[in-house]
């Protein structure tokens, strides 16, 4: 049973427009959420995170929104650039700084930004 | 600042063999986590080591074992390899134990024939 779901396997966006990647989770005990980007033949690269006590976090072109009541988070990329083309993973943690140590990942969304 | 490194890059083994994968953590990081990523899936947590002690384990059988050394580098050992063990194995290091920001290496691609 998947606890973190990314229901869109792929997304195609025009350069300069907004990319919105979505993620749903089922476990209300998750208290920390992260987004990673992965290029082929590389490991995932940390992008941005958000604690469950916040509903928004911004870092440059990247903004993550968290809706705890809906158990939903989204990553907005504005403006999108061709170099953003990659697979994006949503991850959740049930135990930030604690004794379990695991991140639970979704299956990823492949973003293609067309020039 | 040196990032997370892993060796080897690729590995081919046959069913029943044993394998050891290695990881050097990012400078200053005392925590290492290992993940398995099958094709088309997200990374799945195997276990985490914090200051040489296991700090949580995912749903993997005991033939998956690990070690962390005093310099915080780490090994993942898999015994009695099965075909389903073919995957990308990712190591990640972090400043804090638990589920905060983790920084990944490029991975080791293991193929079991």
XYZ file of C-alpha atoms in Angstrom:
228
model
C 0.000 0.000 0.000
C 1.596 3.221 -1.184
C 1.786 5.894 1.497
C 3.105 8.579 -0.876
C 1.469 8.839 -4.283
C 2.407 10.818 -7.351
C -0.476 10.097 -9.677
C 0.944 11.766 -12.779
C 3.792 9.718 -14.265
C 4.643 12.554 -16.654
C 4.063 16.267 -17.267
C 4.954 18.404 -20.270
C 5.211 22.199 -19.967
C 6.310 25.037 -22.225
C 9.424 26.986 -21.261
C 8.562 30.069 -19.191
C 5.255 28.656 -17.952
C 4.470 27.238 -14.521
C 5.046 23.561 -13.716
C 2.876 22.087 -10.963
C 3.768 18.681 -9.606
C 1.388 17.022 -7.172
C 1.780 14.527 -4.357
C -0.721 12.892 -1.996
C -0.012 11.004 1.202
C -2.064 8.771 3.443
C -0.248 8.750 6.788
C -1.223 11.654 9.064
C 1.917 10.993 11.162
C 4.191 12.356 8.425
C 5.718 15.575 9.726
C 8.287 16.540 7.114
C 8.107 16.574 3.329
C 10.789 16.890 0.683
C 11.126 17.175 -3.075
C 14.020 15.679 -4.998
C 15.012 15.998 -8.641
C 16.753 13.186 -10.491
C 18.594 13.252 -13.796
C 19.448 9.972 -15.575
C 22.600 8.281 -14.240
C 22.693 10.580 -11.185
C 21.411 10.281 -7.648
C 18.426 12.333 -6.480
C 19.236 15.967 -5.686
C 17.493 17.667 -2.775
C 15.359 20.621 -3.924
C 13.165 21.935 -1.163
C 11.423 20.784 2.002
C 8.564 21.797 4.272
C 7.671 21.055 7.856
C 4.105 20.114 8.754
C 3.817 23.294 10.853
C 4.016 25.401 7.670
C 1.829 25.579 4.592
C 4.305 27.168 2.175
C 8.029 27.329 1.595
C 9.817 29.215 -1.186
C 13.311 28.960 -2.610
C 13.908 30.961 -5.758
C 11.815 29.547 -8.592
C 10.591 26.649 -6.423
C 7.650 26.814 -4.016
C 6.164 23.925 -2.080
C 2.601 24.104 -0.744
C 1.254 21.796 1.951
C -2.447 21.189 2.604
C -2.543 18.991 5.708
C -6.312 18.573 5.780
C -6.249 17.203 2.233
C -2.968 15.343 2.794
C -1.662 16.951 -0.359
C 1.442 18.843 -1.357
C 2.519 20.434 -4.583
C 5.719 21.807 -6.081
C 5.471 24.905 -8.269
C 8.310 25.838 -10.613
C 8.074 29.351 -12.063
C 9.272 30.030 -14.688
C 10.056 26.555 -15.992
C 13.328 26.102 -17.855
C 14.516 23.276 -20.158
C 17.147 22.355 -17.544
C 14.313 21.515 -15.139
C 13.496 18.461 -17.251
C 14.013 15.530 -14.887
C 12.128 13.072 -12.697
C 10.762 14.693 -9.536
C 10.218 12.636 -6.395
C 8.070 13.589 -3.461
C 9.198 12.144 -0.116
C 7.741 12.128 3.397
C 9.261 11.504 6.778
C 7.441 10.100 9.790
C 10.271 10.870 12.113
C 12.382 13.953 11.507
C 15.474 13.759 13.709
C 14.239 10.569 15.260
C 14.987 6.927 15.537
C 13.640 5.526 12.292
C 15.553 7.399 9.660
C 13.460 6.634 6.656
C 12.185 8.756 3.829
C 9.166 7.335 2.000
C 9.188 8.184 -1.692
C 6.547 8.387 -4.369
C 7.132 6.812 -7.775
C 8.099 10.100 -9.372
C 6.809 12.423 -12.105
C 8.840 12.952 -15.255
C 8.804 16.643 -16.161
C 9.621 17.723 -19.711
C 10.060 21.450 -20.336
C 9.919 22.251 -24.045
C 11.772 25.271 -25.497
C 33.283 20.050 0.019
C 33.161 16.480 -1.308
C 29.741 14.994 -1.964
C 28.568 11.446 -1.434
C 30.504 8.899 -3.462
C 29.676 5.275 -4.165
C 31.585 2.337 -5.614
C 31.424 0.499 -7.846
C 29.296 2.259 -10.455
C 28.042 -0.949 -12.032
C 28.160 -4.570 -10.960
C 27.011 -7.852 -12.471
C 26.551 -10.891 -10.246
C 24.882 -14.264 -10.532
C 22.085 -15.603 -8.378
C 23.288 -16.922 -5.015
C 26.426 -14.803 -4.902
C 27.225 -12.139 -2.337
C 27.941 -8.445 -2.992
C 29.397 -5.501 -1.057
C 28.642 -1.915 -2.033
C 30.523 1.029 -0.591
C 29.667 4.619 0.248
C 31.619 7.618 1.479
C 29.461 10.224 3.166
C 29.614 13.955 2.590
C 32.164 15.737 4.736
C 30.789 16.417 8.232
C 27.837 14.026 7.908
C 27.567 11.306 10.567
C 24.485 9.529 9.234
C 24.207 7.238 6.225
C 21.063 5.717 4.728
C 20.728 3.075 2.014
C 17.896 2.812 -0.499
C 16.978 0.396 -3.274
C 15.418 1.829 -6.421
C 13.824 -0.640 -8.807
C 13.004 0.405 -12.365
C 10.040 2.785 -12.494
C 9.809 3.052 -8.707
C 10.873 5.524 -6.082
C 13.749 4.711 -3.718
C 12.840 2.263 -0.923
C 14.496 2.588 2.483
C 16.742 -0.322 3.472
C 18.367 0.989 6.691
C 20.118 3.940 8.287
C 23.312 4.099 10.337
C 24.032 6.832 12.849
C 27.465 6.893 14.487
C 28.079 3.228 13.651
C 24.745 1.996 15.051
C 21.695 0.960 13.030
C 18.998 3.637 13.332
C 15.970 2.122 11.676
C 15.395 -0.557 9.085
C 12.900 -0.941 6.264
C 11.093 -4.048 5.080
C 14.115 -5.950 3.768
C 15.205 -9.487 4.730
C 18.220 -10.134 7.000
C 20.398 -11.053 4.020
C 20.645 -7.272 3.542
C 23.134 -6.064 6.148
C 25.264 -3.017 6.679
C 28.127 -1.419 8.503
C 29.246 2.086 9.285
C 32.880 2.813 10.037
C 34.410 5.395 12.435
C 35.006 7.770 9.486
C 31.229 7.465 8.750
C 31.700 5.622 5.456
C 29.424 2.643 5.024
C 28.959 -0.726 3.359
C 25.849 -2.533 2.194
C 26.166 -6.323 1.986
C 23.665 -8.553 0.249
C 23.944 -12.336 0.599
C 22.326 -15.056 -1.497
C 21.494 -12.691 -4.346
C 18.139 -13.094 -6.074
C 17.066 -11.862 -9.507
C 14.756 -9.286 -7.854
C 17.757 -7.680 -6.164
C 18.641 -6.118 -9.532
C 18.234 -2.403 -8.916
C 19.985 0.913 -8.363
C 21.346 1.095 -4.808
C 21.544 4.616 -3.438
C 23.450 5.839 -0.449
C 22.534 9.121 1.231
C 24.240 11.016 4.009
C 22.850 13.606 6.383
C 23.792 15.859 9.264
C 21.032 14.558 11.518
C 19.671 11.099 12.048
C 16.071 10.403 11.206
C 14.151 11.648 8.228
C 15.487 15.091 7.419
C 17.341 16.274 4.318
C 19.453 13.475 2.910
C 22.043 13.959 0.191
C 22.402 11.163 -2.309
C 25.300 9.639 -4.159
C 25.089 8.602 -7.818
C 24.225 4.996 -6.959
C 25.477 1.533 -7.835
C 23.623 -0.329 -10.581
C 23.473 -4.033 -9.611
C 22.406 -6.623 -12.143
C 21.766 -10.185 -10.956
C 21.732 -12.857 -13.678
